[in-house]
Coordinates of C-alpha atoms in Angstrom, one line a residue:
X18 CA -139.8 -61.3 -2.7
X19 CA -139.5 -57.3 -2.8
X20 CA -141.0 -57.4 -6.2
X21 CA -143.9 -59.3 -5.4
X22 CA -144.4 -57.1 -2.6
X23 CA -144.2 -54.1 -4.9
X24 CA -146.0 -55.4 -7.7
X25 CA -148.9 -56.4 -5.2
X26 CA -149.0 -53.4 -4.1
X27 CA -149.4 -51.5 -7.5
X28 CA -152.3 -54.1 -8.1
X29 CA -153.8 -52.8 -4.9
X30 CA -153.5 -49.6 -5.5
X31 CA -154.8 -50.3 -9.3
X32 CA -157.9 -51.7 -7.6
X33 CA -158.3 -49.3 -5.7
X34 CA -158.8 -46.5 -8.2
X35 CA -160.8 -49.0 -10.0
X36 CA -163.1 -49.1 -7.4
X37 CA -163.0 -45.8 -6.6
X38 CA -163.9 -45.2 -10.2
X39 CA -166.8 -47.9 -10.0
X40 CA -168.5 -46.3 -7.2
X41 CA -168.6 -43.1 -8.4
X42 CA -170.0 -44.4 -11.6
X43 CA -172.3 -46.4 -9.7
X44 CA -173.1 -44.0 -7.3
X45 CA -173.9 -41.3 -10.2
X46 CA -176.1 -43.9 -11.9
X47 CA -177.9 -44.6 -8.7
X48 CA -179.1 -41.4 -7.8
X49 CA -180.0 -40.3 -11.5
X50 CA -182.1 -43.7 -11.3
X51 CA -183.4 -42.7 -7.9
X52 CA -184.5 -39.3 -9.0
X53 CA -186.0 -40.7 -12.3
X54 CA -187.9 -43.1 -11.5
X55 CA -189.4 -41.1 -8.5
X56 CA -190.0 -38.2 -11.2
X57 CA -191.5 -40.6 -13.6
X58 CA -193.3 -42.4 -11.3
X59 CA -194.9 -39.2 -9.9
X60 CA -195.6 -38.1 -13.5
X61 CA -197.0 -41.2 -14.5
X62 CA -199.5 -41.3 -11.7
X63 CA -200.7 -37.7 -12.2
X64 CA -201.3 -38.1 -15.6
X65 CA -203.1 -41.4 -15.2
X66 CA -205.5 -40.0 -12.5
X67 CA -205.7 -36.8 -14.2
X68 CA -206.9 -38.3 -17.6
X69 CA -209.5 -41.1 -15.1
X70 CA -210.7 -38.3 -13.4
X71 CA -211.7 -36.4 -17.1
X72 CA -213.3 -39.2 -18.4
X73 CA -215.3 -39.8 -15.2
X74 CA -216.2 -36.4 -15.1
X75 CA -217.3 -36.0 -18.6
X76 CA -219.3 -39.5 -18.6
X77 CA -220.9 -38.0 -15.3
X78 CA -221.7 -35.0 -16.8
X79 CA -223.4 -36.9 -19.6
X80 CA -225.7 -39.4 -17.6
X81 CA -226.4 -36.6 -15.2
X82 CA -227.6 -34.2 -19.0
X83 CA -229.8 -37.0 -19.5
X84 CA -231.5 -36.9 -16.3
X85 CA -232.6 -33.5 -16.3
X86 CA -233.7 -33.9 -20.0
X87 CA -236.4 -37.2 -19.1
X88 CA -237.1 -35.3 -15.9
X89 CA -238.4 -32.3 -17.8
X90 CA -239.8 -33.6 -20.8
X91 CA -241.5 -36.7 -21.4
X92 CA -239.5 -38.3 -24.1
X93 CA -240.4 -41.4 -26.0
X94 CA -238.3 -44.2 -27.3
X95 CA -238.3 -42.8 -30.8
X96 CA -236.8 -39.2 -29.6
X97 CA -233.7 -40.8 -29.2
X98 CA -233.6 -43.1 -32.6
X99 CA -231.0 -43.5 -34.6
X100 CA -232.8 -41.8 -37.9
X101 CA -233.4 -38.6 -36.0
X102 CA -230.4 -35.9 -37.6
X103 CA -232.0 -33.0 -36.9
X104 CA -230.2 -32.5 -33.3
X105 CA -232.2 -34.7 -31.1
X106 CA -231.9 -35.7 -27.6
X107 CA -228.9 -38.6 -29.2
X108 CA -226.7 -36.3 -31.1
X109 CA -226.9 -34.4 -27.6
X110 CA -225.8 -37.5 -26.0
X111 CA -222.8 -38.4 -28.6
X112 CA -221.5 -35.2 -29.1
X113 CA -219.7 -34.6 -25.8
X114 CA -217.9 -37.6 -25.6
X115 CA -218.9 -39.6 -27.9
X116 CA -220.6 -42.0 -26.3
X117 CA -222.5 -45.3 -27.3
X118 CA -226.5 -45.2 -27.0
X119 CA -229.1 -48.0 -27.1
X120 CA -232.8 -47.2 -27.0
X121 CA -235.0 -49.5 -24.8
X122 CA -238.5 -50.4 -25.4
X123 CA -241.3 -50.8 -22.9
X124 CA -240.7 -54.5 -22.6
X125 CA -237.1 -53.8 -22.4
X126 CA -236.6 -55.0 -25.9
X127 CA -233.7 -53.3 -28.0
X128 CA -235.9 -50.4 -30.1
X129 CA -232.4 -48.7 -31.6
X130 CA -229.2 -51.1 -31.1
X131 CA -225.9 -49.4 -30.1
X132 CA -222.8 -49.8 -31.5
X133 CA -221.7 -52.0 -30.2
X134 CA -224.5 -53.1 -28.9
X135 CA -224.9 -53.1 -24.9
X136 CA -225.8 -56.1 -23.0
X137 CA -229.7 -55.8 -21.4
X138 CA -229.7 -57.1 -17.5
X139 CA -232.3 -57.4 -15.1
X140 CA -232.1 -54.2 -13.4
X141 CA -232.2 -52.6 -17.1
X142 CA -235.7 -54.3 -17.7
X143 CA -237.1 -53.0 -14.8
X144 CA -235.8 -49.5 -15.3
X145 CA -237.5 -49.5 -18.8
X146 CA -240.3 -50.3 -16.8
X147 CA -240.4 -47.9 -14.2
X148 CA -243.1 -45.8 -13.8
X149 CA -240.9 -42.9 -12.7
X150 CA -238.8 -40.7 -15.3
X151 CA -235.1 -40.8 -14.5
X152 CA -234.3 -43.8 -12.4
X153 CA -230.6 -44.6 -13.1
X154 CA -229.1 -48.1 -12.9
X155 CA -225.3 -47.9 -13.3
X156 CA -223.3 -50.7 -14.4
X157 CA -219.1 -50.7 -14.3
X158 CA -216.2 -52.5 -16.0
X159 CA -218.8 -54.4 -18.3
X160 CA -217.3 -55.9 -20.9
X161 CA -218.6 -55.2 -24.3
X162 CA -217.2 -56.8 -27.6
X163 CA -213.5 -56.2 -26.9
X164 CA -213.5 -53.5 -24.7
X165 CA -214.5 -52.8 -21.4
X166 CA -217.4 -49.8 -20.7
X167 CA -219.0 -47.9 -18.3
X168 CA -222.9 -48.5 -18.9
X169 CA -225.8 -46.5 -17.4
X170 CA -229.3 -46.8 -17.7
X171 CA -231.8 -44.3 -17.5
X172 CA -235.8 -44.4 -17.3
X173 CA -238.2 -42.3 -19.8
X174 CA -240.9 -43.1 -17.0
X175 CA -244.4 -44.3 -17.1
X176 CA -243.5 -47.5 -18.9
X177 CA -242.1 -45.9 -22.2
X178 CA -238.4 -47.8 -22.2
X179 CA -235.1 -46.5 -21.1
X180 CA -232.3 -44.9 -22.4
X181 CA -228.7 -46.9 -21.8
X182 CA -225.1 -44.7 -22.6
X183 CA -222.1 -46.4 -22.2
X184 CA -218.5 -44.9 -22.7
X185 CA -215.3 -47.9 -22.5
X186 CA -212.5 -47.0 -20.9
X187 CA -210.3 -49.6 -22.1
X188 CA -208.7 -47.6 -24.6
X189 CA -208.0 -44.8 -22.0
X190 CA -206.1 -48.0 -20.0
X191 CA -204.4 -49.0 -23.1
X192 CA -203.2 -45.5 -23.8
X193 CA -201.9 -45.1 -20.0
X194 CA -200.3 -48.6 -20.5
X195 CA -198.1 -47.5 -23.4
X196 CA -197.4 -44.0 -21.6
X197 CA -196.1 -46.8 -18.9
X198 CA -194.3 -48.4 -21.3
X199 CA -192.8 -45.1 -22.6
X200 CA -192.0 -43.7 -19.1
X201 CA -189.8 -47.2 -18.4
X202 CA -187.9 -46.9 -21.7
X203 CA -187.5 -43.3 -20.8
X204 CA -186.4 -44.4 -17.4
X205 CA -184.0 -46.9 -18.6
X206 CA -182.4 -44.7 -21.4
X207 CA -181.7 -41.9 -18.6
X208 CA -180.0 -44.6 -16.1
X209 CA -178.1 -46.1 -19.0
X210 CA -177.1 -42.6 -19.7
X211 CA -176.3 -41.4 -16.5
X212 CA -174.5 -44.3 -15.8
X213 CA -172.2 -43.4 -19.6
X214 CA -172.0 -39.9 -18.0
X215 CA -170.9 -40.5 -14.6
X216 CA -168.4 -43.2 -15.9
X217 CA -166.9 -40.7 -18.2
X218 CA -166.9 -38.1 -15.7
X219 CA -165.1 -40.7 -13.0
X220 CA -162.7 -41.4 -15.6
X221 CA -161.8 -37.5 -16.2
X222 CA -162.0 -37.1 -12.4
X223 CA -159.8 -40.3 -11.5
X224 CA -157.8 -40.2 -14.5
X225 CA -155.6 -37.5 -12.3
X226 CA -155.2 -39.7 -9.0
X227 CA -154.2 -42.5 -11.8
X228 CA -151.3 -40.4 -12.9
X229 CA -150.5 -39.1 -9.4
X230 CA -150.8 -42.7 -8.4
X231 CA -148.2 -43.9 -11.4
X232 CA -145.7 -41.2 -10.5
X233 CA -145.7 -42.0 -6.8
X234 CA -145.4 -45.4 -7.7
X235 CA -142.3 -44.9 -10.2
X236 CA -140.7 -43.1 -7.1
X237 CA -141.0 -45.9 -5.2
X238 CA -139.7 -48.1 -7.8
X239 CA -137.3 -46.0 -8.9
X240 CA -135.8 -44.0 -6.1
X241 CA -135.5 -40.8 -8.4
X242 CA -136.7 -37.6 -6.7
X243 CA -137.0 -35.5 -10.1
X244 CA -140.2 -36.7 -11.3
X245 CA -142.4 -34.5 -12.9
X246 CA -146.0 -34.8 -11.7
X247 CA -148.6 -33.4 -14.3
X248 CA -151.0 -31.0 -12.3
X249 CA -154.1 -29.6 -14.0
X250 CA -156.9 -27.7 -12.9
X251 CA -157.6 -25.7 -9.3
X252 CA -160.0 -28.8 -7.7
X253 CA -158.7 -30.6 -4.8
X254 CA -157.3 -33.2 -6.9
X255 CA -155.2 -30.5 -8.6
X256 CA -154.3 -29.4 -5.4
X257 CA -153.0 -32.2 -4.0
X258 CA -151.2 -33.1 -7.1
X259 CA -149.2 -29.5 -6.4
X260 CA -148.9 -30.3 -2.9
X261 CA -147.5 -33.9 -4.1
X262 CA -145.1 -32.1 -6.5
X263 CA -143.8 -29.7 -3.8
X264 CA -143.2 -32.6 -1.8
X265 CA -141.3 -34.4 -4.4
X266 CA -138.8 -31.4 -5.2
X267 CA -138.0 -30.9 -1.1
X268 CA -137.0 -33.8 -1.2
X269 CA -135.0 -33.7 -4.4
X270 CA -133.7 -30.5 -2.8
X271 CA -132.9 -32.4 0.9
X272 CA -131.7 -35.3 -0.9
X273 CA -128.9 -33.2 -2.7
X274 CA -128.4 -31.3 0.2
X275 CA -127.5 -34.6 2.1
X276 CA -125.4 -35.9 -0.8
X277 CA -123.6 -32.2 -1.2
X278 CA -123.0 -32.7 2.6
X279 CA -121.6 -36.0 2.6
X280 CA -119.6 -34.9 -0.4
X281 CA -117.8 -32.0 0.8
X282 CA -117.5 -33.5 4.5
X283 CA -115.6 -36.8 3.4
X284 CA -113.5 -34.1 1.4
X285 CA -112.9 -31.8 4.2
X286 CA -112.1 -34.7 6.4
X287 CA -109.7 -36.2 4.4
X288 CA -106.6 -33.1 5.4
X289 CA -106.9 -33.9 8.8
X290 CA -107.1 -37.5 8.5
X291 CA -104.1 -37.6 6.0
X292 CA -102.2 -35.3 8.5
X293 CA -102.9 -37.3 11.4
X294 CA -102.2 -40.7 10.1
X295 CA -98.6 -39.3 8.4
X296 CA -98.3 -38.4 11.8
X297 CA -99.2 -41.2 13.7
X298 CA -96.6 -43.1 11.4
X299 CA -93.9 -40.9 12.6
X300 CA -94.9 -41.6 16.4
X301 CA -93.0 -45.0 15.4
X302 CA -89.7 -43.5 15.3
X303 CA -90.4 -40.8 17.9
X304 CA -87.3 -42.3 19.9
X305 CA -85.0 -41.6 16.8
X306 CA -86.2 -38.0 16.2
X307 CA -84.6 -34.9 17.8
X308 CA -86.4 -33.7 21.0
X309 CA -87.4 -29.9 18.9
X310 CA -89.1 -32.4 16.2
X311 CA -91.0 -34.2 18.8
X312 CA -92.4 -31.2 20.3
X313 CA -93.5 -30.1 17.1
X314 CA -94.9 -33.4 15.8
X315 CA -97.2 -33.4 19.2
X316 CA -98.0 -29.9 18.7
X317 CA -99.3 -30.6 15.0
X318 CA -101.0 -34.0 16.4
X319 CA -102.9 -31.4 18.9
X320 CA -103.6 -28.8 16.4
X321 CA -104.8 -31.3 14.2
X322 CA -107.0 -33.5 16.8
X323 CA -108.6 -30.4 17.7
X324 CA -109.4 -29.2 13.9
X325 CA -110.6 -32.4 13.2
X326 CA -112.9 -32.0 16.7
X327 CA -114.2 -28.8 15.7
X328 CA -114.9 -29.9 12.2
X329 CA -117.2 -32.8 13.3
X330 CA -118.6 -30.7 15.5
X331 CA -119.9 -28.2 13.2
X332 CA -121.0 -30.8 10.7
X333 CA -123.1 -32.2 13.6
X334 CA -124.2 -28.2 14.4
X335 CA -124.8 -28.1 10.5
X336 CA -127.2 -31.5 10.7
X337 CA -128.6 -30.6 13.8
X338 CA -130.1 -27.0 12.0
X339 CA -131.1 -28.5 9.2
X340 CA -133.7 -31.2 11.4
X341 CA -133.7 -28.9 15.2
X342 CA -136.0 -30.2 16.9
X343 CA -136.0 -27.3 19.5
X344 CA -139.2 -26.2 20.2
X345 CA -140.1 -22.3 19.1
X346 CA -140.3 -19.6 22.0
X347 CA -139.9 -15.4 22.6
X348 CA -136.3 -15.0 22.7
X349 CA -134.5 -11.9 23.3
X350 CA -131.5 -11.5 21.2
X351 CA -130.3 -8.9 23.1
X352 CA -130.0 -11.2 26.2
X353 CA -128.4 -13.7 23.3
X354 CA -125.5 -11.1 22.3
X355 CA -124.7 -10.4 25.8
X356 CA -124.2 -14.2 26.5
X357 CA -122.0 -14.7 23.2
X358 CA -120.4 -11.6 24.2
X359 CA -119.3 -12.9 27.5
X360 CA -118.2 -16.7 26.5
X361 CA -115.9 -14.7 24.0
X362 CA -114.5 -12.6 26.0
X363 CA -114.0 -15.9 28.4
X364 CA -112.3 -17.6 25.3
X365 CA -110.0 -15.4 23.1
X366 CA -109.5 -12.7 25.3
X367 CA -110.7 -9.7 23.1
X368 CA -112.9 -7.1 24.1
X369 CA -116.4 -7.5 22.6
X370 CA -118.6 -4.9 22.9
X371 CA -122.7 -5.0 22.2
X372 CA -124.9 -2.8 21.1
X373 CA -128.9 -2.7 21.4
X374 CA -131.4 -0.7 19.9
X375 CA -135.5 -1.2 19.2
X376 CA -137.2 -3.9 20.2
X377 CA -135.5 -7.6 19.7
X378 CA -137.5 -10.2 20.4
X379 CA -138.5 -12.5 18.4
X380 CA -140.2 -15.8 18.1
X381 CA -137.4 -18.7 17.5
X382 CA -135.2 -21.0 18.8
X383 CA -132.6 -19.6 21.2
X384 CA -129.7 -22.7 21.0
X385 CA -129.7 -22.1 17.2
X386 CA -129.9 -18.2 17.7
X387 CA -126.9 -18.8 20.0
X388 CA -124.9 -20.8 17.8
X389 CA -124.9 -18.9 14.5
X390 CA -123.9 -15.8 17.1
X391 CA -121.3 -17.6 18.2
X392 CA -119.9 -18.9 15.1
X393 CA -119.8 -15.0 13.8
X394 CA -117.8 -13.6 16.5
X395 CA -115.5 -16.7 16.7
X396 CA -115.2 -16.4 13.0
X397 CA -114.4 -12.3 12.9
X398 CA -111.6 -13.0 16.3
X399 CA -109.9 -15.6 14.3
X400 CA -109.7 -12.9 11.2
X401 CA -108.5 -10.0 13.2
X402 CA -105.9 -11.9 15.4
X403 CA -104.3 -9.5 17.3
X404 CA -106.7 -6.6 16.1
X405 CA -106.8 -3.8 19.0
X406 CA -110.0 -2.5 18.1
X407 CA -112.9 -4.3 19.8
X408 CA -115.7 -7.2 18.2
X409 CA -118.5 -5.2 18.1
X410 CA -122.1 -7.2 18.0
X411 CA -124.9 -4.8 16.9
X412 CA -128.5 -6.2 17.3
X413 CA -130.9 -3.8 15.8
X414 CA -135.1 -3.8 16.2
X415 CA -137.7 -3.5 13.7
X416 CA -137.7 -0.1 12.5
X417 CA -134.6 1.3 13.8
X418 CA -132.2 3.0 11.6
X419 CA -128.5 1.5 10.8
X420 CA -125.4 2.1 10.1
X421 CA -125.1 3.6 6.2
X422 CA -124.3 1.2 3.7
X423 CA -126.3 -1.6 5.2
X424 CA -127.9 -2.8 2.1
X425 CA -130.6 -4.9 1.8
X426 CA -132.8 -5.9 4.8
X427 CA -131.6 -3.4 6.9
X428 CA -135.1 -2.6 7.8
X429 CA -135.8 -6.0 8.4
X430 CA -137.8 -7.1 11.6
X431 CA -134.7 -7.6 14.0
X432 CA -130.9 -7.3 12.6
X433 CA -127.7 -9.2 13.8
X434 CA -124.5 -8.1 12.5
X435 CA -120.7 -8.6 14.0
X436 CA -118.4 -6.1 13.2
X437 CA -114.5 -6.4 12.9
X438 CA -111.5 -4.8 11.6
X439 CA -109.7 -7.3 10.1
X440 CA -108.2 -7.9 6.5
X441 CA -112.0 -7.8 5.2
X442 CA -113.7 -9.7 2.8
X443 CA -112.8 -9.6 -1.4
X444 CA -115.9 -8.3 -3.4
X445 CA -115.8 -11.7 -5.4
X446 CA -116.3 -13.8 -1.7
X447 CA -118.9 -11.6 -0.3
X448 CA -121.7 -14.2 -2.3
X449 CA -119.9 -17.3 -1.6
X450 CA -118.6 -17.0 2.3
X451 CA -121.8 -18.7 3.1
X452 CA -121.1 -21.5 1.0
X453 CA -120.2 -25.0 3.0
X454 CA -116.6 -25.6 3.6
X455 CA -116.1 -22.6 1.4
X456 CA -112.5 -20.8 2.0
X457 CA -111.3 -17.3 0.9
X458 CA -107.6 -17.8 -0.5
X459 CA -106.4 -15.4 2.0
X460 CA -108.0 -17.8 4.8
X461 CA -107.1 -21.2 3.8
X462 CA -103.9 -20.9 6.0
X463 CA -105.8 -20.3 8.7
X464 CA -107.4 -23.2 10.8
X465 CA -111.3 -23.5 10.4
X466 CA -113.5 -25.8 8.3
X467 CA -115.6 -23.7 6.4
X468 CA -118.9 -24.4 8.5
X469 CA -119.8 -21.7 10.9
X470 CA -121.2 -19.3 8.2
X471 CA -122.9 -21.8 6.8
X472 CA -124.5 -22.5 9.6
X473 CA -125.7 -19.0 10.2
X474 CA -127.2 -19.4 6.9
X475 CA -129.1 -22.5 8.0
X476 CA -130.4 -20.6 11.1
X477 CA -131.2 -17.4 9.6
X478 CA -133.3 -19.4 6.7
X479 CA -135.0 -21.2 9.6
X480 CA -135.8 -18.2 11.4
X481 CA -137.3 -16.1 8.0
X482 CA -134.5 -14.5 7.4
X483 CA -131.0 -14.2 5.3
X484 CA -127.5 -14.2 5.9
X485 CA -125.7 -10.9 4.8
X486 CA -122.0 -10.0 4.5
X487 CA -120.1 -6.7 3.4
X488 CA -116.9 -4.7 3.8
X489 CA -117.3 -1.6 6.0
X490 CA -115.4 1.4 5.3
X491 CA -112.0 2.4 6.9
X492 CA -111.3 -1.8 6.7
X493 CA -112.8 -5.1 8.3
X494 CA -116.6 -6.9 8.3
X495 CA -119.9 -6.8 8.7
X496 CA -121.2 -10.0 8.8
X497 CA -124.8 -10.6 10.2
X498 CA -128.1 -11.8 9.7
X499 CA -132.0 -10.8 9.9
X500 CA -134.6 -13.3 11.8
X501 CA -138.7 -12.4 11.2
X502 CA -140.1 -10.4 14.7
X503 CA -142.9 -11.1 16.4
X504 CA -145.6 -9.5 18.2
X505 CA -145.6 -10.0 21.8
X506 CA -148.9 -9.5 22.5
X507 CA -149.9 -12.1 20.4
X508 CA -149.2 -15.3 22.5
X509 CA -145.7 -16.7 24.1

């Protein structure tokens, strides 16, 4: 049933890249359509009226020639015949546009056919009657031989005949016809090749989210973190592919932490567990054991109980900073020290002394803050048992010179740093003390689980910081850490 579910859901999200891809293709294609047709439509129609309106204008200009020439000469029939060459009132008439021209008689009969010749109506007889020169009969869409014409007649007055010009527009409509034809094919050939375009374009485009998709999808199938996702460009598709990979390695990175965790606790836990069950097998022949045995087999039971307590409870301090919860705020490590400081005091007895300078308040989370405090002076009291010298807790501001020999960060925004002068820590420990469950030889007689300066580290890393550790001169500690400041002007 689980790989049904799974392999329905790779076909879903198949599809939907498939459609995705569609639609852009379609989409592309659509509006290059769109825009060409409109352009071609336009260009079409401006053409078409453009080359009308010519062709009107010229055959306009032609009858309206005419006219003025009967008007101001009296022409006869046989002006305008065929056998005149010498530049006559016809070549006048053909030249411009080539027109066709048939000479009426008086009686309307044909004195010089056209070619082709023109049809003789009514209205033509009695114009080739008229008594006045230039009356003008004007016939359309007259269909002569196989074409259709534009036909006008015009009077020579007093009786002498007429004068009929006729100029077919047919093969002006044919001509915009196949410029039709042409514009479609255009049209189509564009839409056909914006649609090849914006498929190959979708495909370049979604061919990413396709591999992003595949290498989510072999994380969900199988489980590994590691993958490697193939990023490629600086668009927002290459962006999220980053943002996916980024993702992937934290939690790769949290994944091992978890298993490192698990690891080394079910190791650590083990001592105490062995102990106390070796122990707890004893208790069965407490009656038979001497009464100084007994009070030392409680004692270790105690000892043991209560490293075993403060082991799971810094495992669950440990888990708690990795995923705190606890809201951000302006906290004043200074007012932090002097708490820790106190509650020491309060529980081993030693003097701890604290020491404030610049300012120290930052933006963070004040239980953590507390804890990894709390964990450093615990840890330097149980180094320098019976020390004389006081715990000193130094928290120093942004700015604000420290002691020599700090090292690295010591101009950070805000500084914490415990000082002790116990045994010290060996040159080859000072990387690793911050290790989990990590032990120094000279400390693994001592009780302790290895946690509390790893949990500094997890708090200080939360906070923008680092954890630092070195050996001071004359003997002892400095172990601290640096948290990012804040501005409090800014908000809080």
């Amino acid at each position: 049933m689980r790989s049904r579910g799974a392999r329905l859901r790779r076909l879903v999200a198949r599809a939907r890249l498939s459609s995705l891809r569609t639609t852009f293709t379609v989409s592309f294609a659509a509006v290059a359509a769109a825009v060409t047709v409109l352009v071609g439509f336009l260009s079409y129609d401006a053409a078409a009226r453009l080359v009308r309106v010519d062709q009107q204008t010229v055959f306009e200009g032609v009858v309206q020639d005419l006219l003025d020439e009967v008007r101001h000469s009296a022409l006869t029939p046989a002006d305008f015949a065929t056998a005149d060459t010498d530049g006559g009132p016809r070549d006048e008439l053909i030249r411009p546009s080539g027109t066709v021209v048939q000479v009426l008689g008086p009686d309307a009969s044909v004195v010089d056919r056209g070619h082709p010749p023109l049809p003789v109506g009514a209205d033509d007889r009695r114009t080739a009657a008229a008594r006045t020169a230039g009356r003008l009969v004007e016939h359309r869409d007259v269909d002569v031989g196989d074409g259709m014409y534009r036909v006008a007649t015009v009077s020579l007055g007093d009786g002498r005949g007429a004068v009929q010009i006729a100029q077919e527009f047919s093969d002006t409509e044919d001509l915009l016809r196949e410029l039709q034809q042409r514009t479609v094919l255009l049209v189509a050939a564009v839409v056909i090749a914006a649609g090849l375009f914006g498929w190959w374009l979708a495909r370049r485009i979604t061919s990413r989210l396709v591999r992003l998709a595949g290498a989510a999808e072999d994380v969900a199938r199988t489980g590994r973190l590691g993958i490697q996702v193939p990023v490629a460009g600086y668009d927002e598709v290459a962006r999220l592919g980053r943002s996916f990979d980024r993702m992937l390695g934290r939690l790769a990175q949290s994944e091992e932490d978890q298993r490192r965790l698990v690891q080394d606790a079910g190791h650590e836990l083990r001592t105490p567990l062995t102990s106390l069950r070796t122990n707890i097998s004893m208790l069965r022949r407490i009656d038979e054991l001497p009464p100084a045995v007994r009070g030392e087999l409680v004692a270790d039971l105690a000892q043991e109980s209560r490293e075993l307590t403060d082991l799971v409870n810094e495992l669950v301090d440990l888990a708690a900073g990795q995923s705190d919860r606890e809201p951000l705020q302006w906290v004043a490590l200074a007012d932090i020290a002097e708490d820790v400081a106190v509650a020491a005091r309060r529980r081993t007895g030693r003097a701890v002394s604290v020491r404030v300078s610049g300012e120290t308040v930052v933006d963070g989370r004040p239980g953590a803050l507390q804890r990894a405090l709390s964990n450093l002076v615990d840890n330097a009291a149980k180094f320098d048992r019976g020390g004389s010298e006081p715990i000193d807790i130094v928290v120093t501001g942004a700015g604000t010179p420290v002691e020599p020999g700090a090292g690295a960060g010591a101009r950070a925004a805000v500084r914490v740093e415990v000082l002790d002068r116990g045994p010290g820590i060996a040159e080859e420990d000072l990387e690793r003390v911050f290790d989990r469950f990590y032990r120094a030889p000279d400390a693994r007689s001592l009780p302790g689980s290895g946690l509390g300066l790893s949990i500094v580290r997890e708090v200080a890393t939360a906070h923008g910081g680092g954890p630092f550790a070195r050996r001071r001169e004359g003997g002892g500690s400095a172990i601290g850490f640096t948290v990012g400041g804040g501005d409090r002007s800014s908000g809080g």
